[in-house]
Amino acid sequence: QVQLVESGGGLVQPGGSLRLSCTASGFTLDYYATGWFRQAPGEEREGVSCIDSSASANYADSVKDRFTISRDNLKNTVYLQMNSLKPEDTAVYYCAIIMSPHAKCGRRDLFNLWGQGTQVTVSS
């Protein structure tokens, strides 16, 4: 079965850290661009970070220098290390891929396989 499963969300205090995982099954993740997105209540889903098959990565301005995306090919998993978390980072975080081998990271509507999401809450 082809699917993505996120994990690692939770409740953390401002300034804290979390590492999210996105594990693929049924296919090899490193062939595809993998993105992390988030959606806060009442807001549109927004792109956070993306890594393509060549390991080129990009970040939203709001998370640059705080979040790091990486991939472990042996574990077929993409990670999002989140440091210096702020209350405005609170959202459901989703991972997704563009199901075209070696595609570059792009617009949200190009991502066509999504995980179920994991909740991140930053609060004291």
PDB file of C-alpha atoms in Angstrom:
ATOM      1  CA  GLN A   1       0.000   0.000   0.000  1.00  0.00           C
ATOM      2  CA  VAL A   2       1.370   3.393  -1.029  1.00  0.00           C
ATOM      3  CA  GLN A   3       1.161   5.806   1.866  1.00  0.00           C
ATOM      4  CA  LEU A   4       2.878   8.453   3.983  1.00  0.00           C
ATOM      5  CA  VAL A   5       2.658   8.427   7.763  1.00  0.00           C
ATOM      6  CA  GLU A   6       3.653  11.418   9.905  1.00  0.00           C
ATOM      7  CA  SER A   7       4.656  11.196  13.546  1.00  0.00           C
ATOM      8  CA  GLY A   8       6.434  13.229  16.205  1.00  0.00           C
ATOM      9  CA  GLY A   9       3.919  15.968  16.893  1.00  0.00           C
ATOM     10  CA  GLY A  10       2.919  17.043  20.373  1.00  0.00           C
ATOM     11  CA  LEU A  11       2.766  19.832  22.908  1.00  0.00           C
ATOM     12  CA  VAL A  12       5.924  21.871  23.469  1.00  0.00           C
ATOM     13  CA  GLN A  13       6.723  25.118  25.252  1.00  0.00           C
ATOM     14  CA  PRO A  14       7.835  28.204  23.316  1.00  0.00           C
ATOM     15  CA  GLY A  15      11.528  27.930  22.533  1.00  0.00           C
ATOM     16  CA  GLY A  16      11.399  24.153  22.527  1.00  0.00           C
ATOM     17  CA  SER A  17      12.067  21.620  19.786  1.00  0.00           C
ATOM     18  CA  LEU A  18      10.304  18.775  18.028  1.00  0.00           C
ATOM     19  CA  ARG A  19      11.289  16.425  15.224  1.00  0.00           C
ATOM     20  CA  LEU A  20       8.594  15.310  12.835  1.00  0.00           C
ATOM     21  CA  SER A  21       8.957  12.149  10.761  1.00  0.00           C
ATOM     22  CA  CYS A  22       7.334  11.262   7.451  1.00  0.00           C
ATOM     23  CA  THR A  23       7.751   7.573   6.641  1.00  0.00           C
ATOM     24  CA  ALA A  24       6.824   6.170   3.248  1.00  0.00           C
ATOM     25  CA  SER A  25       5.620   2.665   2.489  1.00  0.00           C
ATOM     26  CA  GLY A  26       5.060   1.019  -0.860  1.00  0.00           C
ATOM     27  CA  PHE A  27       7.589   3.155  -2.701  1.00  0.00           C
ATOM     28  CA  THR A  28      11.103   4.632  -2.381  1.00  0.00           C
ATOM     29  CA  LEU A  29      10.902   8.135  -0.999  1.00  0.00           C
ATOM     30  CA  ASP A  30      14.232   9.464  -2.239  1.00  0.00           C
ATOM     31  CA  TYR A  31      13.018   9.463  -5.863  1.00  0.00           C
ATOM     32  CA  TYR A  32      10.436  12.143  -5.074  1.00  0.00           C
ATOM     33  CA  ALA A  33      10.189  15.725  -3.879  1.00  0.00           C
ATOM     34  CA  THR A  34       8.821  15.661  -0.327  1.00  0.00           C
ATOM     35  CA  GLY A  35       7.249  18.683   1.258  1.00  0.00           C
ATOM     36  CA  TRP A  36       6.112  19.630   4.736  1.00  0.00           C
ATOM     37  CA  PHE A  37       2.987  21.780   4.996  1.00  0.00           C
ATOM     38  CA  ARG A  38       0.989  23.107   7.921  1.00  0.00           C
ATOM     39  CA  GLN A  39      -2.524  24.301   8.503  1.00  0.00           C
ATOM     40  CA  ALA A  40      -3.672  26.306  11.505  1.00  0.00           C
ATOM     41  CA  PRO A  41      -7.394  26.586  12.377  1.00  0.00           C
ATOM     42  CA  GLY A  42      -9.127  28.971  10.013  1.00  0.00           C
ATOM     43  CA  GLU A  43      -6.041  29.342   7.845  1.00  0.00           C
ATOM     44  CA  GLU A  44      -5.006  28.011   4.461  1.00  0.00           C
ATOM     45  CA  ARG A  45      -2.510  25.175   4.237  1.00  0.00           C
ATOM     46  CA  GLU A  46       0.952  26.644   3.703  1.00  0.00           C
ATOM     47  CA  GLY A  47       4.261  25.239   2.591  1.00  0.00           C
ATOM     48  CA  VAL A  48       6.949  24.968   5.246  1.00  0.00           C
ATOM     49  CA  SER A  49       9.838  23.151   3.609  1.00  0.00           C
ATOM     50  CA  CYS A  50      10.634  20.812   0.756  1.00  0.00           C
ATOM     51  CA  ILE A  51      13.471  18.498  -0.265  1.00  0.00           C
ATOM     52  CA  ASP A  52      13.840  17.034  -3.737  1.00  0.00           C
ATOM     53  CA  SER A  53      15.522  13.856  -4.989  1.00  0.00           C
ATOM     54  CA  SER A  54      18.878  15.637  -5.263  1.00  0.00           C
ATOM     55  CA  ALA A  55      18.533  16.734  -1.610  1.00  0.00           C
ATOM     56  CA  SER A  56      18.092  20.369  -2.563  1.00  0.00           C
ATOM     57  CA  ALA A  57      15.942  22.000   0.118  1.00  0.00           C
ATOM     58  CA  ASN A  58      13.940  25.160   0.565  1.00  0.00           C
ATOM     59  CA  TYR A  59      12.139  26.833   3.453  1.00  0.00           C
ATOM     60  CA  ALA A  60       9.388  29.350   4.082  1.00  0.00           C
ATOM     61  CA  ASP A  61      10.746  32.653   5.347  1.00  0.00           C
ATOM     62  CA  SER A  62       8.857  32.184   8.614  1.00  0.00           C
ATOM     63  CA  VAL A  63      10.838  29.049   9.518  1.00  0.00           C
ATOM     64  CA  LYS A  64      14.202  29.719   7.902  1.00  0.00           C
ATOM     65  CA  ASP A  65      17.099  29.276  10.371  1.00  0.00           C
ATOM     66  CA  ARG A  66      14.799  27.444  12.813  1.00  0.00           C
ATOM     67  CA  PHE A  67      13.633  24.363  10.874  1.00  0.00           C
ATOM     68  CA  THR A  68      15.745  21.807   9.023  1.00  0.00           C
ATOM     69  CA  ILE A  69      14.506  19.204   6.565  1.00  0.00           C
ATOM     70  CA  SER A  70      16.478  16.006   5.971  1.00  0.00           C
ATOM     71  CA  ARG A  71      16.063  12.520   4.571  1.00  0.00           C
ATOM     72  CA  ASP A  72      17.262   9.093   5.689  1.00  0.00           C
ATOM     73  CA  ASN A  73      17.148   6.869   2.619  1.00  0.00           C
ATOM     74  CA  LEU A  74      17.737   3.662   4.615  1.00  0.00           C
ATOM     75  CA  LYS A  75      14.702   4.405   6.773  1.00  0.00           C
ATOM     76  CA  ASN A  76      12.671   5.761   3.830  1.00  0.00           C
ATOM     77  CA  THR A  77      11.861   8.754   6.017  1.00  0.00           C
ATOM     78  CA  VAL A  78      11.970  12.538   5.737  1.00  0.00           C
ATOM     79  CA  TYR A  79      12.392  14.556   8.923  1.00  0.00           C
ATOM     80  CA  LEU A  80      11.554  18.111   9.921  1.00  0.00           C
ATOM     81  CA  GLN A  81      13.650  19.283  12.852  1.00  0.00           C
ATOM     82  CA  MET A  82      11.906  22.253  14.435  1.00  0.00           C
ATOM     83  CA  ASN A  83      13.833  24.427  16.887  1.00  0.00           C
ATOM     84  CA  SER A  84      13.030  27.687  18.678  1.00  0.00           C
ATOM     85  CA  LEU A  85       9.337  26.961  18.302  1.00  0.00           C
ATOM     86  CA  LYS A  86       6.860  29.813  18.585  1.00  0.00           C
ATOM     87  CA  PRO A  87       3.125  29.814  19.362  1.00  0.00           C
ATOM     88  CA  GLU A  88       2.479  30.793  15.744  1.00  0.00           C
ATOM     89  CA  ASP A  89       4.003  27.450  14.657  1.00  0.00           C
ATOM     90  CA  THR A  90       0.939  25.722  16.131  1.00  0.00           C
ATOM     91  CA  ALA A  91      -0.793  23.773  13.356  1.00  0.00           C
ATOM     92  CA  VAL A  92      -1.444  20.360  11.906  1.00  0.00           C
ATOM     93  CA  TYR A  93       1.665  19.403   9.943  1.00  0.00           C
ATOM     94  CA  TYR A  94       1.384  17.282   6.807  1.00  0.00           C
ATOM     95  CA  CYS A  95       3.949  15.702   4.560  1.00  0.00           C
ATOM     96  CA  ALA A  96       3.288  15.164   0.878  1.00  0.00           C
ATOM     97  CA  ILE A  97       5.092  14.126  -2.294  1.00  0.00           C
ATOM     98  CA  ILE A  98       4.958  14.976  -5.969  1.00  0.00           C
ATOM     99  CA  MET A  99       4.404  11.571  -7.555  1.00  0.00           C
ATOM    100  CA  SER A 100       6.687  12.247 -10.502  1.00  0.00           C
ATOM    101  CA  PRO A 101      10.211  10.849 -10.085  1.00  0.00           C
ATOM    102  CA  HIS A 102      12.907  13.517  -9.770  1.00  0.00           C
ATOM    103  CA  ALA A 103      10.471  16.417  -9.955  1.00  0.00           C
ATOM    104  CA  LYS A 104      11.641  19.621  -8.297  1.00  0.00           C
ATOM    105  CA  CYS A 105       9.817  21.125  -5.336  1.00  0.00           C
ATOM    106  CA  GLY A 106       6.960  23.308  -6.502  1.00  0.00           C
ATOM    107  CA  ARG A 107       3.484  24.658  -5.826  1.00  0.00           C
ATOM    108  CA  ARG A 108       1.216  23.013  -3.286  1.00  0.00           C
ATOM    109  CA  ASP A 109      -1.191  21.776  -5.979  1.00  0.00           C
ATOM    110  CA  LEU A 110       1.592  19.643  -7.505  1.00  0.00           C
ATOM    111  CA  PHE A 111       1.748  17.459  -4.390  1.00  0.00           C
ATOM    112  CA  ASN A 112      -0.583  14.527  -4.905  1.00  0.00           C
ATOM    113  CA  LEU A 113       0.081  12.024  -2.119  1.00  0.00           C
ATOM    114  CA  TRP A 114      -0.541  13.271   1.420  1.00  0.00           C
ATOM    115  CA  GLY A 115      -0.181  11.913   4.910  1.00  0.00           C
ATOM    116  CA  GLN A 116      -2.859  12.179   7.582  1.00  0.00           C
ATOM    117  CA  GLY A 117      -1.159  14.962   9.547  1.00  0.00           C
ATOM    118  CA  THR A 118       0.261  15.377  13.023  1.00  0.00           C
ATOM    119  CA  GLN A 119      -0.686  18.098  15.518  1.00  0.00           C
ATOM    120  CA  VAL A 120       1.980  20.478  16.813  1.00  0.00           C
ATOM    121  CA  THR A 121       0.975  22.778  19.656  1.00  0.00           C
ATOM    122  CA  VAL A 122       3.365  25.410  21.005  1.00  0.00           C
ATOM    123  CA  SER A 123       2.084  26.804  24.268  1.00  0.00           C
ATOM    124  CA  SER A 124       3.199  27.557  27.804  1.00  0.00           C
TER     125      SER A 124
END
